[in-house]
Short mmCIF file of C-alpha atoms and ligand atoms in Angstrom, two decimals:
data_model
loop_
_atom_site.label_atom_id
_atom_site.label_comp_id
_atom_site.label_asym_id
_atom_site.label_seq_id
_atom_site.Cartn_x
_atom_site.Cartn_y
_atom_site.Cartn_z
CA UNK V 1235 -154.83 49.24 54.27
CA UNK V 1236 -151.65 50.10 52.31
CA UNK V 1237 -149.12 47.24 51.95
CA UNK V 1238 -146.06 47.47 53.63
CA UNK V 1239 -142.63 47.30 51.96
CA UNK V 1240 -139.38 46.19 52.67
CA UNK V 1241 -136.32 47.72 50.39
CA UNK V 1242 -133.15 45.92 49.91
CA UNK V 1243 -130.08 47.72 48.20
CA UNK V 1244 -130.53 51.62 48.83
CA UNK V 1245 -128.40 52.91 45.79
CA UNK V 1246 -129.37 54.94 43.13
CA UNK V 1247 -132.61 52.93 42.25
CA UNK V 1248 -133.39 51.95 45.40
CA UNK V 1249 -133.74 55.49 46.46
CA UNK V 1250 -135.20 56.23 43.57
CA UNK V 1251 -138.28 53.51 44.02
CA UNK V 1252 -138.48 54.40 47.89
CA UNK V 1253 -139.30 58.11 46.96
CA UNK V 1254 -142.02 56.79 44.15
CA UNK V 1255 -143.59 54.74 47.12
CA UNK V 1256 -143.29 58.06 49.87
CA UNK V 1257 -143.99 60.72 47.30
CA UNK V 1258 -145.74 59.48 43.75
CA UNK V 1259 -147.68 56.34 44.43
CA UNK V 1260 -150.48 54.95 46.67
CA UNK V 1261 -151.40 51.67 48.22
CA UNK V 1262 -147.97 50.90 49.67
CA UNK V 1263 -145.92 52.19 52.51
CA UNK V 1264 -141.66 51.37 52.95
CA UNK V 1265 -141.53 50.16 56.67
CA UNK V 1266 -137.85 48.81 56.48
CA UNK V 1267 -135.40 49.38 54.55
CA UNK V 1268 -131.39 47.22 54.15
CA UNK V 1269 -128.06 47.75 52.49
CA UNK V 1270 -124.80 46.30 52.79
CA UNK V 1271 -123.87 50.15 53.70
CA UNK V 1272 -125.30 49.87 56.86
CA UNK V 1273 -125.18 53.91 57.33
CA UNK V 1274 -126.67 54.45 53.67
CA UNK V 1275 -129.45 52.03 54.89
CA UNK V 1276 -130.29 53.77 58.00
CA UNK V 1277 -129.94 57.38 56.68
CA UNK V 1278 -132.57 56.36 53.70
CA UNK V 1279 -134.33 55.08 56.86
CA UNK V 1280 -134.45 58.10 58.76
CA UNK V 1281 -135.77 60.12 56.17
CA UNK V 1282 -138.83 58.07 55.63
CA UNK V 1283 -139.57 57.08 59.02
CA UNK V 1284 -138.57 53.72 58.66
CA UNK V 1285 -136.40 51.37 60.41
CA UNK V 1286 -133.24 49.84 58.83
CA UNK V 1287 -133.21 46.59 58.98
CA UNK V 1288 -129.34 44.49 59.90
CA UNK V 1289 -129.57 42.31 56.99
CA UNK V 1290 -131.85 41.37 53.81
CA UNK V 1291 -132.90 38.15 55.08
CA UNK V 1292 -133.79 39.81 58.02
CA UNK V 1293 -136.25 42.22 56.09
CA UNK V 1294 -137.77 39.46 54.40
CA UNK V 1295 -138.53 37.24 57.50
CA UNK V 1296 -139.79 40.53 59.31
CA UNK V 1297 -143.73 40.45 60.34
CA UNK V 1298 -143.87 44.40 59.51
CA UNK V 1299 -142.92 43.44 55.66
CA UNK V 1300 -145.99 42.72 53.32
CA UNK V 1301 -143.61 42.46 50.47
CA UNK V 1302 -140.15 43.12 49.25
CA UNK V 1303 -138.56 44.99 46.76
CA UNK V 1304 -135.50 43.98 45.59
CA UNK V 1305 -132.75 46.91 44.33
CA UNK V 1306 -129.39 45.90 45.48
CA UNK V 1307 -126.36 44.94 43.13
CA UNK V 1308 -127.82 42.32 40.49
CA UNK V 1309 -125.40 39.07 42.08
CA UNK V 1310 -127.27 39.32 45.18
CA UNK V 1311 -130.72 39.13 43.51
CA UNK V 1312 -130.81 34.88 43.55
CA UNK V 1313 -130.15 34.97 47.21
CA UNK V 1314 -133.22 37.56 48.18
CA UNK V 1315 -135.35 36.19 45.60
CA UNK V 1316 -135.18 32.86 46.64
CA UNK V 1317 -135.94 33.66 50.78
CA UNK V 1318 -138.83 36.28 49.57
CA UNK V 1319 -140.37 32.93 47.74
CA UNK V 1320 -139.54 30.80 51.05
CA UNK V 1321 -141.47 33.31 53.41
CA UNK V 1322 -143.97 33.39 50.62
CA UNK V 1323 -144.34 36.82 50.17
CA UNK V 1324 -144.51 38.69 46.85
CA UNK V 1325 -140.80 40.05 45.28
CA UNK V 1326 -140.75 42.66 42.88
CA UNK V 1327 -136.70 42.10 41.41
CA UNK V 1328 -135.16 45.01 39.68
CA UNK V 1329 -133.43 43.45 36.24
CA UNK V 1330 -131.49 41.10 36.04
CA UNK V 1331 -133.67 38.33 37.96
CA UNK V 1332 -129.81 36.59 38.30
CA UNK V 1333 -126.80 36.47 36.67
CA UNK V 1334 -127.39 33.30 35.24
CA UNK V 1335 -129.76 31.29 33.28
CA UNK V 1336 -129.26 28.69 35.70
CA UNK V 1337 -129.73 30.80 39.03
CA UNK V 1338 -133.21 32.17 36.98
CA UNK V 1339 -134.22 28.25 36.50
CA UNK V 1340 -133.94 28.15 40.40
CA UNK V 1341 -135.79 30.90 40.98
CA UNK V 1342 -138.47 29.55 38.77
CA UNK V 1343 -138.48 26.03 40.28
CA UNK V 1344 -139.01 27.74 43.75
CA UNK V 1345 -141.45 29.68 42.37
CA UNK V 1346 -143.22 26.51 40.50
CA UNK V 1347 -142.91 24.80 43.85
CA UNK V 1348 -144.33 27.00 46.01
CA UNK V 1349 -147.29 27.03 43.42
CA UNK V 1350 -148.20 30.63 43.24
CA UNK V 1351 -146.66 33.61 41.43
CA UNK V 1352 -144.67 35.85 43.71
CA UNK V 1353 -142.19 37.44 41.46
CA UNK V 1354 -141.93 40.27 39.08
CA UNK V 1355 -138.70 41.31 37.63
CA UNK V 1356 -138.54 45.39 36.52
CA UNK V 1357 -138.57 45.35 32.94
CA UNK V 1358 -140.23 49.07 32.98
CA UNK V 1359 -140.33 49.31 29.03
CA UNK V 1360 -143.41 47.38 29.23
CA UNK V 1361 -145.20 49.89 31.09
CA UNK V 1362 -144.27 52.84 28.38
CA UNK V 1363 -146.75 54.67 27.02
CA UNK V 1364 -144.67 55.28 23.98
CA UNK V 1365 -144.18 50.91 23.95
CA UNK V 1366 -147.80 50.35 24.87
CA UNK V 1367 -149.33 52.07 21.69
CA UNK V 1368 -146.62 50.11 19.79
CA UNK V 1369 -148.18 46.79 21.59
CA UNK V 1370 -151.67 48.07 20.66
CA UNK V 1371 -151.13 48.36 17.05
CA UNK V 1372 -149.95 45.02 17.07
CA UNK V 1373 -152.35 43.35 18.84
CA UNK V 1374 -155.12 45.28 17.24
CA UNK V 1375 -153.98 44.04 13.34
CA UNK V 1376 -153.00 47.95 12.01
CA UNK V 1377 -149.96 46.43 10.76
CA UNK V 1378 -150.54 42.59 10.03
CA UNK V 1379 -148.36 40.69 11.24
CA UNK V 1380 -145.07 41.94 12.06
CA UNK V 1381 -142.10 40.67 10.38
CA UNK V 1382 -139.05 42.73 11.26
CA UNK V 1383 -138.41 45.51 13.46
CA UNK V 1384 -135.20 47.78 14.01
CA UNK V 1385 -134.42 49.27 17.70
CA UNK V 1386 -131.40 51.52 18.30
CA UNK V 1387 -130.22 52.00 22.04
CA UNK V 1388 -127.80 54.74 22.22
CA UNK V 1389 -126.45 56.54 25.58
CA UNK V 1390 -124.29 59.90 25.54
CA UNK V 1391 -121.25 57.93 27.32
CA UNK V 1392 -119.96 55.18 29.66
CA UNK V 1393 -117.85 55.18 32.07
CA UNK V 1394 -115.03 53.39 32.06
CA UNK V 1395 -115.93 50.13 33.73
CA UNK V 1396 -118.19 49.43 31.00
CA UNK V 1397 -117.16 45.93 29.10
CA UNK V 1398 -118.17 44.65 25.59
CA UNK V 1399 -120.18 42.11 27.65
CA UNK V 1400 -122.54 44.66 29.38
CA UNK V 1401 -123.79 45.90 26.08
CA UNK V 1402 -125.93 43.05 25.98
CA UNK V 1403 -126.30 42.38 30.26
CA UNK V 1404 -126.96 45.83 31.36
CA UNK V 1405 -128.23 47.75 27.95
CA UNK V 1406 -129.75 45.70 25.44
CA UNK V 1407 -130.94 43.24 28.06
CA UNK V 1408 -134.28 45.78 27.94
CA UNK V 1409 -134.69 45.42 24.28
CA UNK V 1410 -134.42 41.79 24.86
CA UNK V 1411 -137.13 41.52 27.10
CA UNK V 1412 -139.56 44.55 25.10
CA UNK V 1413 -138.98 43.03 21.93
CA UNK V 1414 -140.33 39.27 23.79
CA UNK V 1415 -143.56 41.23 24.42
CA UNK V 1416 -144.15 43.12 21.75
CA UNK V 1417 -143.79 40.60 19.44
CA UNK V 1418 -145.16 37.59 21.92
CA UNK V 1419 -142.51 35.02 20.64
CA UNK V 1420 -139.48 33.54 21.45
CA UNK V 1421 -136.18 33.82 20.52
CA UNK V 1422 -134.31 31.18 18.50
CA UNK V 1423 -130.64 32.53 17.54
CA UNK V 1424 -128.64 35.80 18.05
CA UNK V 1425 -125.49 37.35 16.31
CA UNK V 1426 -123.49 40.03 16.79
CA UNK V 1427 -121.78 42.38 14.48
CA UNK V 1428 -119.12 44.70 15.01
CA UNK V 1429 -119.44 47.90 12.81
CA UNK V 1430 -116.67 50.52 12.42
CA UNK V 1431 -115.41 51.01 16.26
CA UNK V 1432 -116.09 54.79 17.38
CA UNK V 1433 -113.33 56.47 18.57
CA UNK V 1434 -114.94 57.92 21.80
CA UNK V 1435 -114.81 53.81 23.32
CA UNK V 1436 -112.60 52.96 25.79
CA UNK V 1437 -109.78 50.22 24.56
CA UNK V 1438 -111.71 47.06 26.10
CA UNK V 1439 -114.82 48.40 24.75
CA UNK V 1440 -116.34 47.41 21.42
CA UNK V 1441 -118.87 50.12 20.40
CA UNK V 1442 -121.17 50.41 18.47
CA UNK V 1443 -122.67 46.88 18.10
CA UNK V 1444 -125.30 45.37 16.09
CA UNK V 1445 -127.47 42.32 17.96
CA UNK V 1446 -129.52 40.61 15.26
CA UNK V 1447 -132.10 38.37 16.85
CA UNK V 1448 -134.27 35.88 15.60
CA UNK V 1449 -137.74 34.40 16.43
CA UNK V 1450 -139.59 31.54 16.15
CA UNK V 1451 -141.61 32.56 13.42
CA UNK V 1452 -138.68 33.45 11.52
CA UNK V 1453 -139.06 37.34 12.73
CA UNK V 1454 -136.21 39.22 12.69
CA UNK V 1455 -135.00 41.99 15.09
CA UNK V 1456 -131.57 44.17 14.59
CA UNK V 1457 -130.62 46.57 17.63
CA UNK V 1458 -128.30 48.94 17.39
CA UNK V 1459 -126.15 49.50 20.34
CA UNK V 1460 -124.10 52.83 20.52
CA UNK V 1461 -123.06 53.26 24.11
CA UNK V 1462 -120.99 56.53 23.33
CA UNK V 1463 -123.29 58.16 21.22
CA UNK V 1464 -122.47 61.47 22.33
CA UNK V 1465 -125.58 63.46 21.60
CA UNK V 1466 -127.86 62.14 24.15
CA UNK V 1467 -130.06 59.29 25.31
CA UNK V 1468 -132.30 57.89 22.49
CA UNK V 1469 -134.30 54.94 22.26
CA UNK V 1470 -135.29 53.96 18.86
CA UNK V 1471 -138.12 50.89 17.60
CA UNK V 1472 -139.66 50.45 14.06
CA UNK V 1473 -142.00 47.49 13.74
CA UNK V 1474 -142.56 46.42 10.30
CA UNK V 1475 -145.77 44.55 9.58
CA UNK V 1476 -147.30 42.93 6.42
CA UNK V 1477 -149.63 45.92 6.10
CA UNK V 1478 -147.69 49.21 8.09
CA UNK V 1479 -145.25 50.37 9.66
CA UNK V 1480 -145.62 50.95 13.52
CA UNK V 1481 -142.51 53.47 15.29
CA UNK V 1482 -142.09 54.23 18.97
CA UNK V 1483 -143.30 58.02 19.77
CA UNK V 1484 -140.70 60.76 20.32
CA UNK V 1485 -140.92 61.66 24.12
CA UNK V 1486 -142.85 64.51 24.08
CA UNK V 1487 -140.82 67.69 24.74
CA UNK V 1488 -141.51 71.67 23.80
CA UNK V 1489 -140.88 72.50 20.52
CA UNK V 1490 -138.46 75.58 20.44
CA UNK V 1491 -137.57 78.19 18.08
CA UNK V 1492 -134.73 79.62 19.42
CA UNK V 1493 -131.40 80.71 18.17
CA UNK V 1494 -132.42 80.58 14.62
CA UNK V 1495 -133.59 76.91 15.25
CA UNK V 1496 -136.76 74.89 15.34
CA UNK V 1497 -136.73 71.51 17.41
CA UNK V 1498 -136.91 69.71 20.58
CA UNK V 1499 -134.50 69.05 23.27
CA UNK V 1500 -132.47 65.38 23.29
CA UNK V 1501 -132.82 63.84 26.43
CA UNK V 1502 -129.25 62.70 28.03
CA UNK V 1503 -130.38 60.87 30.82
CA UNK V 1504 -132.08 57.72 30.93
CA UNK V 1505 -134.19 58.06 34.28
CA UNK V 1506 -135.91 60.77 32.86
CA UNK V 1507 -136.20 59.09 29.52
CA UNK V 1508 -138.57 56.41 31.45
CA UNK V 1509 -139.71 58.27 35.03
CA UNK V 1510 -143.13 57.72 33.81
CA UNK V 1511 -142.89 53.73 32.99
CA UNK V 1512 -141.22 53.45 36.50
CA UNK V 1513 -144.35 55.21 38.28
CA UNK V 1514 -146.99 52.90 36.51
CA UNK V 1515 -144.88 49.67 36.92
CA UNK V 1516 -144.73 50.27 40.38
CA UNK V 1517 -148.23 50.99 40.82
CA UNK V 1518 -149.37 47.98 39.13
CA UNK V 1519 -146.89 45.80 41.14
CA UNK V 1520 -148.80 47.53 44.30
CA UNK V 1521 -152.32 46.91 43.32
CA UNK V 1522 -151.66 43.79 41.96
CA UNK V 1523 -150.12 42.57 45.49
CA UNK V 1524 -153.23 44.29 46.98
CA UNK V 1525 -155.31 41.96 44.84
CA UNK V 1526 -153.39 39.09 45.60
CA UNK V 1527 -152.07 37.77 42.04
CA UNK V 1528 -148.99 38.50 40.06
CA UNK V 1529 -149.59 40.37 36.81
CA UNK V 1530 -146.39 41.83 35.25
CA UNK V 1531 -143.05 40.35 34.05
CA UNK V 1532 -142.50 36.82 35.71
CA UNK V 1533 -139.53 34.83 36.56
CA UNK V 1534 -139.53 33.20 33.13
CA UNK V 1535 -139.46 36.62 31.70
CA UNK V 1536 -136.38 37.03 33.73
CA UNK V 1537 -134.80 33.70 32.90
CA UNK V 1538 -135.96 34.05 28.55
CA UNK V 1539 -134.21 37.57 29.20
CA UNK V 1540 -130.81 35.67 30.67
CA UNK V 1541 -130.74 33.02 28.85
CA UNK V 1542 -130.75 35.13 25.45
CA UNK V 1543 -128.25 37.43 27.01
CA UNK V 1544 -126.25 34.28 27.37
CA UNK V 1545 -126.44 33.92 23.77
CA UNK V 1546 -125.77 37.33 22.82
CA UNK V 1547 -122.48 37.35 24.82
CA UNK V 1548 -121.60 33.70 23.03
CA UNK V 1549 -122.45 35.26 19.77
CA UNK V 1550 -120.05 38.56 20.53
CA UNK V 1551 -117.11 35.83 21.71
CA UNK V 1552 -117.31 33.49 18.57
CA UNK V 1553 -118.44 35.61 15.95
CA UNK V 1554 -121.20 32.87 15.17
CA UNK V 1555 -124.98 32.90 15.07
CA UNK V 1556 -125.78 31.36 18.65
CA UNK V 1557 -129.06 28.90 19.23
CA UNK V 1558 -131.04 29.97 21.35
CA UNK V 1559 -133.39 27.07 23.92
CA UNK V 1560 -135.90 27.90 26.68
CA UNK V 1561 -136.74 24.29 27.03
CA UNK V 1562 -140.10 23.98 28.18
CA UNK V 1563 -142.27 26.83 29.76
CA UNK V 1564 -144.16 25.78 32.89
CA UNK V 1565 -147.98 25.85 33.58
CA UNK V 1566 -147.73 28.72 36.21
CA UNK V 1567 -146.41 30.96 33.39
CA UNK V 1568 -148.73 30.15 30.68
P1 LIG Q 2317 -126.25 50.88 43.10
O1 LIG Q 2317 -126.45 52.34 43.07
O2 LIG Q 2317 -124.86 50.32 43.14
O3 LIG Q 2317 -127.08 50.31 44.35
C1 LIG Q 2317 -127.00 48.98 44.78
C2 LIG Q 2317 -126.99 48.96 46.29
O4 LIG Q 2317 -126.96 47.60 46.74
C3 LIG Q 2317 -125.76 49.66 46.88
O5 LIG Q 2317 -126.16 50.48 47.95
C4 LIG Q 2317 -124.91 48.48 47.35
O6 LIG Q 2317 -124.03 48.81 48.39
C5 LIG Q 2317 -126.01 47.54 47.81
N1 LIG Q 2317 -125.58 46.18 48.05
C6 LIG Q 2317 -124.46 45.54 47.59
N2 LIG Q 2317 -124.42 44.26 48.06
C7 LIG Q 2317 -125.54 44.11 48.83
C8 LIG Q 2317 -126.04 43.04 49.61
N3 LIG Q 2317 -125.43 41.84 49.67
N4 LIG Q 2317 -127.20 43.23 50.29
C9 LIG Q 2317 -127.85 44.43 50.25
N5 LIG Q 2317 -127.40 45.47 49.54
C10 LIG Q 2317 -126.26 45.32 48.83
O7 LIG Q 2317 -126.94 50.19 41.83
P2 LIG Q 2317 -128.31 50.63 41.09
O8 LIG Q 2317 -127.98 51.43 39.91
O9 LIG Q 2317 -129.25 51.16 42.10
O10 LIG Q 2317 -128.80 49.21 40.54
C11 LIG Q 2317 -129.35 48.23 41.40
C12 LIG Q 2317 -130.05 47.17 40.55
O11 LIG Q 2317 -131.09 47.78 39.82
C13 LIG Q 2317 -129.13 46.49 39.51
O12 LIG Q 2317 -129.48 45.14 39.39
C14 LIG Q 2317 -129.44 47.24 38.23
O13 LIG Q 2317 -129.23 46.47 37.07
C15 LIG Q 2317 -130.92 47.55 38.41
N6 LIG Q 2317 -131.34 48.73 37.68
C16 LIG Q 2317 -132.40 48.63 36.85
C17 LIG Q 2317 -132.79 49.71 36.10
C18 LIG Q 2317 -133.94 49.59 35.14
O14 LIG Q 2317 -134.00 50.38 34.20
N7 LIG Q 2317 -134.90 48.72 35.35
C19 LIG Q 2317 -132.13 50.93 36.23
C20 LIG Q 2317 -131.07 51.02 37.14
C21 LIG Q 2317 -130.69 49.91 37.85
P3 LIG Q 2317 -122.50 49.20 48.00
O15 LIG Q 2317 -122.59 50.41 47.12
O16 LIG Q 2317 -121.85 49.45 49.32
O17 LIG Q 2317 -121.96 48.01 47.27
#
């Protein structure tokens, strides 16, 4: 029988997952759906055959709600998070898990309380073909052991809400967590440098930037971040091993001659760039709540990912390399 889902936050992403699980996927059907836009929530709601639901803790208590999906605005994530873990049912939390470090640690201490893995926080990247062959050459030995790798993250534009800060909370916050798992260690310090500032940046935006990460076993990771790159959206990542080099496949596109050219097509937008790691995320998520266990990014994922964001931002307000601690992981995440 397919699971039934509950949707909080119908905006862009939200509507985005709710046609994967009507359209693209199988196993899982949205019964209920909730917004703070009460008429976004019931018009999403309509078109599925689904019921809107008054409130989010409402869809999470509801008996028709197997499991819940959370895609509303990232400050309300703690709040739904925490209730999906009281009713015990399984939470799959788009990025970030919270805001915080310390609303992540409460999240995991629920979670470690209640004694069973309920959460999974969307860091899609991991479910990339492109990032999956990177993971196999590394866990396969093709190129030893890796020692440094160099990632660029560059969009066409931003609008102009965009702060310094979100470079590292909303952009390289995915390289934070892809790097994690491709690598399988933990960070120890980050530092930020500011190249030349491009001229297409707003006036209380610093762009490009230049996060240079560090791991335990003395790794080291620089990411370029170029949020007004102009020519389109491209995601860069070059492992470098003891014995090869491993880089992230170009997304495959056709290749043109055309206007006394030959090439492919830059992608500009980023939901394209990674439709395909959203459809098998999601479709693991289902079949591992029809199974019963947790498989994909956990709350400590979440909370390694905020607390190292936490250091980036440090690092971009001092100028300094910033330590970085996780303290101590528990058993349920091991
Ligand atoms: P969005 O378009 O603004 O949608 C968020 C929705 O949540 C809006 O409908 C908003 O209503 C609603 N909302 C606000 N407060 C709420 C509350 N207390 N309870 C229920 N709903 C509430 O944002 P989005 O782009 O979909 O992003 C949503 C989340 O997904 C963010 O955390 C974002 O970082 C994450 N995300 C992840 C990825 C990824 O690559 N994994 C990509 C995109 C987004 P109002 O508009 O009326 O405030």
């Amino acid at each position: 029988m397919a699971i039934r889902v509950g949707v909080i936050g119908t905006g862009a992403i939200g509507q985005d997952h709710i046609r994967r699980f009507s359209q693209a996927l199988s196993g899982a059907v949205v019964t209920a759906v909730s917004d703070i836009d009460d008429v976004r929530a019931r018009k999403v709601a309509k078109d599925i055959g689904g019921r809107a639901a008054a409130t989010g803790r409402e869809l999470i208590a509801a008996d028709d709600v197997d499991a819940v999906v959370v895609t509303s605005i990232g400050s309300t994530h703690e709040e739904y998070v925490l209730a999906a873990i009281a009713a015990g049912k399984t939470v799959f939390c788009e990025k970030p898990l919270a805001t915080t470090a310390a609303a992540c640690k409460r999240i995991i201490d629920a979670e470690v309380k209640h004694g069973k893995r309920l959460v999974q926080v969307g860091f899609m990247r991991r479910y990339d073909a492109g990032y999956r062959m990177l993971k196999n050459a590394v866990t396969t030995g093709r190129i030893g052991t890796p020692l440094m790798a160099h990632c660029a993250h560059r969009n066409p534009a931003v609008g102009d809400n965009y702060t310094t800060d979100m470079a590292i909370t909303d952009t390289v916050i995915h390289e934070i967590d892809v790097m994690r798992w491709l690598l399988d260690d933990e960070y120890v310090s980050a530092q930020i440098i500011y190249p030349k500032k491009t001229s297409k940046a707003s006036s209380h935006l610093a762009d490009p930037q230049i996060v240079l990460l560090e791991t335990s076993s003395g790794a080291r990771i620089d990411v370029e971040v170029f949020v007004n790159a102009v020519y389109g959206y491209d995601i860069q990542c070059e492992l470098v091993g003891e014995t090869g080099i491993a880089r992230l496949p170009e997304p495959s596109n056709v290749l043109m001659r055309s206007q006394g050219q030959l090439g492919v097509e830059i992608l500009t937008d980023w939901k394209q760039r990674f439709i395909g790691a959203y459809d098998v995320e999601l479709q693991d998520w289902i079949n591992a709540v029809t199974a019963g266990k947790a498989t994909g990014p956990s709350s400590w994922d979440g909370y390694a990912a905020a607390v190292t964001a936490d250091a980036c931002v440090k690092a971009q307000i001092t100028g300094k390399i910033v330590e970085i601690k996780l303290g101590e992981k528990p058993a349920l995440y091991r």
